[in-house]
Coordinates of C-alpha atoms and ligand atoms in Angstrom, one line a residue:
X1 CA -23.3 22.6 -42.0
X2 CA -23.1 25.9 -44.1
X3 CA -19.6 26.4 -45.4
X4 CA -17.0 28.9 -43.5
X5 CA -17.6 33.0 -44.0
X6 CA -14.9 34.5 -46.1
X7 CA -12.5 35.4 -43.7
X8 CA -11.7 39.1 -44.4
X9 CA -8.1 38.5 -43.3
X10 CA -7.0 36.0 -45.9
X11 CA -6.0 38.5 -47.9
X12 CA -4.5 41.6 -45.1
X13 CA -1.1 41.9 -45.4
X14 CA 0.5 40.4 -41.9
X15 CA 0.3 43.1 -39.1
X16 CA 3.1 44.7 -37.8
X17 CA 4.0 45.1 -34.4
X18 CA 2.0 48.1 -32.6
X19 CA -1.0 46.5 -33.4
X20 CA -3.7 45.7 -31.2
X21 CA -4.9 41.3 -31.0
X22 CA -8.6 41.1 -29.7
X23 CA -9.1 37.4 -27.5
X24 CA -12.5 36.7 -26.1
X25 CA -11.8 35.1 -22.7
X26 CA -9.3 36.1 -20.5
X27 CA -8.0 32.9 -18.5
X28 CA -4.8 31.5 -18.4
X29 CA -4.6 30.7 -22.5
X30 CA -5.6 34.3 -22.9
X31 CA -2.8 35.5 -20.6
X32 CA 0.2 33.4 -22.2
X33 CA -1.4 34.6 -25.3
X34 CA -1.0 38.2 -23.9
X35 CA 2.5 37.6 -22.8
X36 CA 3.5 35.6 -25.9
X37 CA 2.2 39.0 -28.3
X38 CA 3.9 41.4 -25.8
X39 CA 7.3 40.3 -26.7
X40 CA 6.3 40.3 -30.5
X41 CA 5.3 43.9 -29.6
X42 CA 1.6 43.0 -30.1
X43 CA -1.1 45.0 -27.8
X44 CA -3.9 42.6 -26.4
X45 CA -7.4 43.4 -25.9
X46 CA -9.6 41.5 -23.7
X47 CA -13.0 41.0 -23.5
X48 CA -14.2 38.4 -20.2
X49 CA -17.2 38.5 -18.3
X50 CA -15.3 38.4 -15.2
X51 CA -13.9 41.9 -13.8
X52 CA -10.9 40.4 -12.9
X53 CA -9.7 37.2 -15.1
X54 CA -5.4 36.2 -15.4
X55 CA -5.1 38.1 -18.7
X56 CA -6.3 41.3 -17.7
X57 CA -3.5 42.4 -15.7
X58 CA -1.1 41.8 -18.4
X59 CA -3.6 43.5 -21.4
X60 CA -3.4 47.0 -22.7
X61 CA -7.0 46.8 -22.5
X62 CA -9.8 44.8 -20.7
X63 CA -13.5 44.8 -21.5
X64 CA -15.7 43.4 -18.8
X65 CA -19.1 42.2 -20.3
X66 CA -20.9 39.5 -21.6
X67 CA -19.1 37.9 -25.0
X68 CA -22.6 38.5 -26.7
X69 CA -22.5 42.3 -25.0
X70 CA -23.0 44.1 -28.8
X71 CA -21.8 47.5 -27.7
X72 CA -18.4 45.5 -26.4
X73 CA -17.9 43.2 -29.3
X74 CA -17.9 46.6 -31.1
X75 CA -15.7 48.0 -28.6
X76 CA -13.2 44.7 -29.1
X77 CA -13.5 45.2 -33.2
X78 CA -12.4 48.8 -33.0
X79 CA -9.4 48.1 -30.9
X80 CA -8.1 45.1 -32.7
X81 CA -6.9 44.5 -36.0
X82 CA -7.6 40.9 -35.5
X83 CA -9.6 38.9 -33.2
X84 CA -9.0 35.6 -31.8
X85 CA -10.5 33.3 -28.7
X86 CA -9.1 31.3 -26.2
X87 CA -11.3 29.0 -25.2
X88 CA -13.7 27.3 -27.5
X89 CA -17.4 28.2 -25.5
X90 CA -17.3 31.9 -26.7
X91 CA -20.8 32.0 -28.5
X92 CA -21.0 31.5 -32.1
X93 CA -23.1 34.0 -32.4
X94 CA -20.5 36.8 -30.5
X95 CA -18.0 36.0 -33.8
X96 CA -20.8 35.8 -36.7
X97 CA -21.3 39.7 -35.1
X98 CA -17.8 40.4 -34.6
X99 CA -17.2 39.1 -38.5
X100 CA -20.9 40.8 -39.6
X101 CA -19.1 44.2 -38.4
X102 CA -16.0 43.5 -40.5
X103 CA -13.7 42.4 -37.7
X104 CA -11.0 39.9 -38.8
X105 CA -11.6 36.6 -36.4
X106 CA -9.4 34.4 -36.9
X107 CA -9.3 30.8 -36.5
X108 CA -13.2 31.9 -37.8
X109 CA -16.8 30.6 -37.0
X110 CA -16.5 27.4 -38.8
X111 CA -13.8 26.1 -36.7
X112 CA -15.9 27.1 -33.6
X113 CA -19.1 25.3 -34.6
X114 CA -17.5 22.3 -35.3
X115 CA -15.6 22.1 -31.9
X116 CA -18.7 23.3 -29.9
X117 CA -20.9 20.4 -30.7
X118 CA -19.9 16.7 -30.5
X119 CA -21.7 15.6 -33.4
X120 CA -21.2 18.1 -36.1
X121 CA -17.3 17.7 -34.6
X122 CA -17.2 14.2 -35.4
X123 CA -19.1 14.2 -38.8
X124 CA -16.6 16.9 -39.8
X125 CA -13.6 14.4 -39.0
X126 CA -15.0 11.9 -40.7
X127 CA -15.9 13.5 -43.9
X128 CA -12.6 14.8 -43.9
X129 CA -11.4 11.0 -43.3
X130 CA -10.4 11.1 -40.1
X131 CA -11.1 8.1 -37.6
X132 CA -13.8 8.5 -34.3
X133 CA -15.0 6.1 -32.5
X134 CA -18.2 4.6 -33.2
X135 CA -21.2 7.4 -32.6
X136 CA -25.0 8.4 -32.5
X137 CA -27.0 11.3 -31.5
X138 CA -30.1 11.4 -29.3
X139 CA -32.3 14.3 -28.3
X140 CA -34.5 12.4 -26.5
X141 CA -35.0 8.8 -23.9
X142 CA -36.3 6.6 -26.1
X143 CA -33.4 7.9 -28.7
X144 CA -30.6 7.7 -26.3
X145 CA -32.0 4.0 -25.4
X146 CA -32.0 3.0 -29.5
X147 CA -28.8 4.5 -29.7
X148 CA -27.1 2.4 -27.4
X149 CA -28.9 -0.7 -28.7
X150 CA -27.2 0.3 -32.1
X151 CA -23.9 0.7 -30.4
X152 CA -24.1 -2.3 -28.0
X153 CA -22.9 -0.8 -24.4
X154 CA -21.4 0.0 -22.8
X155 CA -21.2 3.3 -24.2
X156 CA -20.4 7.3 -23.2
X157 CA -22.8 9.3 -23.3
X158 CA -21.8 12.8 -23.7
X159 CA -23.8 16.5 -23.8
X160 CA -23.1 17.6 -27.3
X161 CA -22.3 21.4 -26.4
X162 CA -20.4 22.7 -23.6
X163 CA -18.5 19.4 -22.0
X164 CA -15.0 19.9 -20.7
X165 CA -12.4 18.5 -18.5
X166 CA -14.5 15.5 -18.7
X167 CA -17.9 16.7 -17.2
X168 CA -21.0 16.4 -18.6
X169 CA -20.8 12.8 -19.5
X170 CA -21.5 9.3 -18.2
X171 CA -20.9 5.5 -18.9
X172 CA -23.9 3.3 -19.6
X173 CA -23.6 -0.3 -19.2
X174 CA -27.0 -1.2 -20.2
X175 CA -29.6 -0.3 -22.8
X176 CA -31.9 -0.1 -19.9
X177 CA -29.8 3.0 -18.3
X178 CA -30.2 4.8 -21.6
X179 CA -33.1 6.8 -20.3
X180 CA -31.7 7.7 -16.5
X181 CA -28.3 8.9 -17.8
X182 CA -29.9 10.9 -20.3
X183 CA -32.3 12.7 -17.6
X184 CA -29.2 13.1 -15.3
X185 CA -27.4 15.2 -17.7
X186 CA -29.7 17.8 -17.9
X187 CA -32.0 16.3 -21.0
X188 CA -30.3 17.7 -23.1
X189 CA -29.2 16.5 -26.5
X190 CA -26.6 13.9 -26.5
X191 CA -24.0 11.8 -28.1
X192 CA -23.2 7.9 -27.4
X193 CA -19.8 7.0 -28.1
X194 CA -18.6 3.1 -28.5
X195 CA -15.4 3.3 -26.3
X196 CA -11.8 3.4 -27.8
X197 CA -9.6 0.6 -26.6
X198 CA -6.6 2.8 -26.2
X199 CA -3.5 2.4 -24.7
X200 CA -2.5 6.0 -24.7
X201 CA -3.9 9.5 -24.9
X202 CA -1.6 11.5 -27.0
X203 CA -2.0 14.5 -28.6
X204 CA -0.9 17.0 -31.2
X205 CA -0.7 20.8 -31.8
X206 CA -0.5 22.5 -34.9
X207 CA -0.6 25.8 -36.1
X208 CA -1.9 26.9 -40.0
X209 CA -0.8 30.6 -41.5
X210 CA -3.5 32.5 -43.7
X211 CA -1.4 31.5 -46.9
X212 CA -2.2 27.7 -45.8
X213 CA 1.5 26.6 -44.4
X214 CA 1.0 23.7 -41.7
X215 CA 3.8 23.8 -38.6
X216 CA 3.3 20.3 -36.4
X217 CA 4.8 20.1 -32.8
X218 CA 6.3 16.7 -31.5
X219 CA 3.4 14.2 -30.1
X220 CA 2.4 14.8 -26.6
X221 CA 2.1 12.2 -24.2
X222 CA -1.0 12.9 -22.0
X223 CA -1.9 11.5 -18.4
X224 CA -5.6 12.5 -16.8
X225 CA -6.9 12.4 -13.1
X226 CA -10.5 12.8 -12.7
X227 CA -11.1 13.7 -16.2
X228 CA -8.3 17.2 -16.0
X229 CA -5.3 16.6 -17.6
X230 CA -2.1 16.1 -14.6
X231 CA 0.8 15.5 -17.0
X232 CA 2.3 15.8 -20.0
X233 CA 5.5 14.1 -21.7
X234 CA 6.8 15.2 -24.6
X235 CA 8.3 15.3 -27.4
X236 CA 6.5 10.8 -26.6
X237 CA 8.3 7.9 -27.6
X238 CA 6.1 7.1 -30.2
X239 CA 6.7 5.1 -33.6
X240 CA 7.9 7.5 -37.0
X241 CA 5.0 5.6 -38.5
X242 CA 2.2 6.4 -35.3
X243 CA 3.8 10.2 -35.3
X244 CA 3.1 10.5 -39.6
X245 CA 0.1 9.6 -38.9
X246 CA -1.0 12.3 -36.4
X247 CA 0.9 14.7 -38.9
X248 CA -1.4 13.9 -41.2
X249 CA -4.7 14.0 -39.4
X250 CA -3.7 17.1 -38.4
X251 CA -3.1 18.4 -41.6
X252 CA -6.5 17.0 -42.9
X253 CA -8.6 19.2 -39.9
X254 CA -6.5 22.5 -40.4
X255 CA -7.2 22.3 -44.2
X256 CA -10.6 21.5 -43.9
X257 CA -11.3 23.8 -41.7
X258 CA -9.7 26.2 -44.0
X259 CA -7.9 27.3 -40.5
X260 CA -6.0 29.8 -39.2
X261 CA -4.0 29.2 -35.7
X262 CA -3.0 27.1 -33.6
X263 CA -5.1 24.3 -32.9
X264 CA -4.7 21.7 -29.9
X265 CA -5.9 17.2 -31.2
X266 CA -5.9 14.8 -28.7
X267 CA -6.1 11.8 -29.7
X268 CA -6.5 7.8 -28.7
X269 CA -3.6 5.5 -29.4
X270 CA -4.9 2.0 -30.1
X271 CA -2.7 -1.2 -30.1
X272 CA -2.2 -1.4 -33.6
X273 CA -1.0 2.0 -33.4
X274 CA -3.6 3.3 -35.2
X275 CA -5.2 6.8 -34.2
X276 CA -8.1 8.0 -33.2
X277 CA -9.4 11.7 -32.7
X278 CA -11.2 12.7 -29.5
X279 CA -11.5 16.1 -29.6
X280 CA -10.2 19.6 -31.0
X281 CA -10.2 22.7 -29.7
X282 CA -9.9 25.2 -31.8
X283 CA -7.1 27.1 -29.8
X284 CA -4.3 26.6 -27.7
X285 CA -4.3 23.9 -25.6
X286 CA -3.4 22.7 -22.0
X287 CA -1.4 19.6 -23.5
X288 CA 1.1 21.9 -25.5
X289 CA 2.2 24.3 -22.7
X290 CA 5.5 22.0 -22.7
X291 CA 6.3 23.8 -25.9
X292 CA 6.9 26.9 -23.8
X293 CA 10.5 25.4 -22.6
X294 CA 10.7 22.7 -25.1
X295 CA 10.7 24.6 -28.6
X296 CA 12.3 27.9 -29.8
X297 CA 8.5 29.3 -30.5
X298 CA 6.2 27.9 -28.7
X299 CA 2.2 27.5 -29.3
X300 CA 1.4 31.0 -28.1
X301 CA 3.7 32.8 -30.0
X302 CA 2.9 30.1 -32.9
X303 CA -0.7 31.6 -32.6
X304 CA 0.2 35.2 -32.1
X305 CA 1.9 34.9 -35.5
X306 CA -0.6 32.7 -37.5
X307 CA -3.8 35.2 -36.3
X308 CA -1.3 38.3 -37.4
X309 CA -0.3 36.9 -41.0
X310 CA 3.5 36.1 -40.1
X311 CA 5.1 33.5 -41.0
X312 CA 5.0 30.0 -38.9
X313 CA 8.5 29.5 -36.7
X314 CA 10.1 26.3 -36.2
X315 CA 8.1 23.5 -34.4
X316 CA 11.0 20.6 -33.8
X317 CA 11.5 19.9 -29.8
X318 CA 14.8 21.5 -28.1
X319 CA 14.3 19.8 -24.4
X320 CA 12.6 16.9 -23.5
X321 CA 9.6 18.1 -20.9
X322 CA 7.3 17.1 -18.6
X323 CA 4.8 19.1 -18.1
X324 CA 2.9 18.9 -14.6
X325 CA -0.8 21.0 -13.7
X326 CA -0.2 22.7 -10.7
X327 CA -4.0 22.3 -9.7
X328 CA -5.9 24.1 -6.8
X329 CA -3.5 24.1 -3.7
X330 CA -1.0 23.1 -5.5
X331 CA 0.8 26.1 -6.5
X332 CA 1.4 27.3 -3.4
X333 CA 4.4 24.8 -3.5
X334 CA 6.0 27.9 -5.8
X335 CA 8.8 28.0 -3.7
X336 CA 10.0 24.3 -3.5
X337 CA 9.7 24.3 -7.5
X338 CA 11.0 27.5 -7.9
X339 CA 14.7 26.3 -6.9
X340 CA 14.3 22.9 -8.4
X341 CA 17.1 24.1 -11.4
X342 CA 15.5 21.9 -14.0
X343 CA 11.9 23.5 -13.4
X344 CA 10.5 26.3 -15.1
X345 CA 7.0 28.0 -13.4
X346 CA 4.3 29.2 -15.1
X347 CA 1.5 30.8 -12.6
X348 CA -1.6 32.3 -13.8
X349 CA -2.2 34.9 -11.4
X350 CA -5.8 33.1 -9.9
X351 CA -6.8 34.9 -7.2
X352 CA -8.4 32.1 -5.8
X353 CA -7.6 28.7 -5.5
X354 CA -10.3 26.1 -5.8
X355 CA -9.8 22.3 -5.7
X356 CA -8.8 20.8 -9.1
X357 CA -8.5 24.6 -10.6
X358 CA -6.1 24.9 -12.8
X359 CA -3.4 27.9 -11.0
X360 CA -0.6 26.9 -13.1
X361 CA 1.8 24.6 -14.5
X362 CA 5.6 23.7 -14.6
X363 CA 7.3 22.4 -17.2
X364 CA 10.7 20.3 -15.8
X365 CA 13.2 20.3 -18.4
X366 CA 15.9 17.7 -19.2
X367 CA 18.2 17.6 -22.6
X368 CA 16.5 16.0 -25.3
X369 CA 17.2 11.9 -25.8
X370 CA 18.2 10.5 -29.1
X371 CA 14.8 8.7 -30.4
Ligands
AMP1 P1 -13.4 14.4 -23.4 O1 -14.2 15.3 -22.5 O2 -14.2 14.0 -24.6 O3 -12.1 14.9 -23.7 O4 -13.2 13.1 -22.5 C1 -12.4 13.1 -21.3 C2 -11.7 11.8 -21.1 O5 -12.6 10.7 -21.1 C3 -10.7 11.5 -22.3 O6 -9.5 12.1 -22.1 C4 -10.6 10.0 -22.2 O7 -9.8 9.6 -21.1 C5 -12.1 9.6 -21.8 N1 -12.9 9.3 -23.0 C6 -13.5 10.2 -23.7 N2 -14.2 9.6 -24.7 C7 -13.9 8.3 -24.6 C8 -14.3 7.1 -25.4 N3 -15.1 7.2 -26.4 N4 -13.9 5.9 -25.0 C9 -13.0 5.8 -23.9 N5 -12.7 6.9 -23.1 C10 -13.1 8.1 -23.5

C-alpha cells in the first residue's frame, strides 16, 4: 500500500472558532458532529447525496450531490478550512481530489483505504503488530474453496469493500460451500476469517491531535442483534491488564496510521483476555455515543478538536452509561424515555422510520461505581 499523502494540515496552526468544518455524509455522526462544532463556534458544511439527510438541518451549509460530484468537492474545499468524513464508504477517490485541490482532510486517505477493504485492513494491523484472527483473500471459487481448506471451516466469509452492520457476509461450514457462498455475495472479492472464540465484543475510541498526542476513552462493552449494535455498557468491567492492552493497540493503529481524529476499534475479548481487532472505522463510532453523557468532552467534540488542531480534552468516564439504539419504531417511545430522569435522548431527526434503522439512541445514566 503506497504510504499516506502529506497532510497539508500538519503543520496549520489550530483553527479558530468562525471557521467552517467540511464532513462528507450527512447522517446521524455527521449531525452530532455538526452539533458538537456549533458549541465550539465551528460552522459545518455538508456534502450528502441525499437532499434531506439529519445533519443538514443543523449545517450552515448543505451540498446535495454525489461525493465524487468534482464541481461540489470544490464547492466543500472552498467552504472549509478542513475536511473530515463521517462514515468510512466516502470514495477514496472523492479525498485524493479534495487533498489534490489543497483541501486539508483530515483523518486523510490512508486511514480510509485501510478501513474500506478487509484485507489491506488486517495486513495493516498486523504489520503494525496488532492481533486478527486467522485470514485469506479470494477473488475467485476455486480461491474461496482453497482458502477455507487453508483455514479449516468453518470460516466467515466476508466482501472486502463496503460490509457493514454485519451484511455482506456468511458462515461456511464446509470446504464444499466455498464456491456457493462466494456466488451469493455478489462474486465479488472476498475475505475468509477463522472465527474468534470470544467471550465479549468490546471496543475502544480514541482520538490523535496533529502534533501526535493520543486521548483513550474507557472500554466499551458492546451487545449486537442481527449483526447492528443494540447496547452499549460502559466505562466495562474489564481487567487493568485487558484495558492496557486495548490502550495500546490503539495507540499502535493511530500512530501508524499517522492519524488525525477520532477513531472508533472494536475488538474480540478472548478467554485469556487477550485481544483481538475486528474492525476500525476511521471516524466516530456508534459504540462511543455513551461518551456524550459519560465524559466532560465527548467523541464529537474530541473529533471537532483533533480535525481543527486544538488540543485533545480529557477522556476519563464521569457516569457510568448504558447506551441503548433506539432502532426503527423504536423512537417513537420519545415520550416514555423522555421523563425516565436517568435518561438522556439523542434523536436524529429521520424522517422515516424503517425497521432496524438507526433513529436514535439514549444513553441512561447512573453515578459511576468504584472499579
Ligand atoms: P463486522 O461486520 O466485521 O463488524 O462483523 C459483525 C459481527 O459479526 C461482529 O460484531 C461479530 O459479532 C461477528 N463476527 C465478525 N467477524 C467474526 C469472526 N471472525 N469470528 C466470529 N464472529 C465474527
Amino acid at each position: 500500500m503506497s504510504p499516506a499523502p502529506p497532510n497539508p494540515a500538519a503543520h496549520l496552526p489550530p483553527l479558530p472558532p468562525g471557521s467552517t468544518i467540511g464532513i462528507l455524509g450527512g447522517g446521524q455522526l455527521g449531525r452530532m458532529l455538526a452539533l458538537a462544532a456549533a458549541r465550539l463556534g465551528f460552522d459545518v458544511a455538508i456534502l450528502d447525496p441525499h437532499p434531506d439527510p439529519p445533519a443538514g438541518r443543523v449545517a450552515a451549509h448543505l451540498l446535495t450531490a454525489a461525493y465524487d460530484d468534482p464541481a461540489a468537492l470544490k464547492a466543500l474545499a472552498d467552504l472549509s478550512q478542513v475536511v473530515t468524513f463521517e462514515f468510512e464508504n466516502v470514495p477514496a477517490a472523492a479525498v485524493e481530489r479534495l487533498i489534490a485541490m489543497g483541501a486539508s482532510v483530515a483523518p486523510g486517505a490512508r486511514a480510509l483505504a485501510v478501513a474500506q477493504d478487509r484485507v489491506d485492513e488486517k495486513t495493516f494491523l498486523n504489520g503494525v503488530g496488532v492481533r486478527t484472527v486467522a485470514f485469506a483473500a479470494a477473488d475467485t471459487p476455486d480461491a474461496a474453496s482453497e482458502a477455507v481448506a487453508q483455514l479449516g471451516a468453518p470460516v466467515l466469509m466476508k466482501t472486502r469493500r463496503d460490509g457493514y452492520d454485519g451484511k455482506g457476509q456468511r458462515w461456511v461450514e464446509h470446504a464444499g460451500d466455498a464456491a456457493a457462498a462466494f456466488a451469493a455475495l455478489g462474486a465479488v472479492p472476498v475475505i475468509l476469517e477463522a472465527p474468534a472464540d470470544f467471550v465479549r465484543e468490546l471496543s475502544i475510541i480514541a482520538a490523535r491531535s496533529r502534533d501526535g498526542a493520543i486521548a483513550v476513552y474507557p472500554l466499551g462493552e458492546n451487545h449486537h442483534e442481527q449483526g447492528v449494535l443494540r447496547r452499549t455498557l460502559a466505562p466495562a468491567q474489564a481487567q487493568a491488564a485487558t484495558r492496557t492492552r486495548a490502550e495500546r493497540i490503539a495507540a499502535q493503529i493511530l500512530s501508524g496510521l499517522d492519524y488525525v481524529g477520532v477513531i472508533g476499534v472494536e475488538l474480540f475479548e478472548l478467554k485469556d483476555g487477550e485481544l483481538l481487532v475486528n474492525e476500525i472505522a476511521p471516524r466516530v463510532h456508534n459504540t462511543g455515543h455513551w461518551t456524550q453523557d459519560g465524559c466532560e468532552v465527548d467523541q464529537f467534540e474530541q473529533h471537532v478538536r483533533a480535525v481543527a488542531g486544538w488540543p485533545l480534552g480529557p477522556t476519563h468516564a464521569i457516569a457510568q452509561v448504558e447506551m441503548l439504539n433506539l432502532l426503527g419504531d423504536e423512537a417513537q417511545g420519545w415520550a416514555r424515555y423522555a421523563v425516565e430522569p436517568e435518561t438522556r435522548l439523542h434523536l436524529y431527526g429521520k424522517r422515516e422510520a424503517k425497521p432496524g434503522r438507526k433513529m436514535g439512541h439514549l444513553n441512561r445514566v447512573k453515578p459511576l461505581t468504584s472499579r
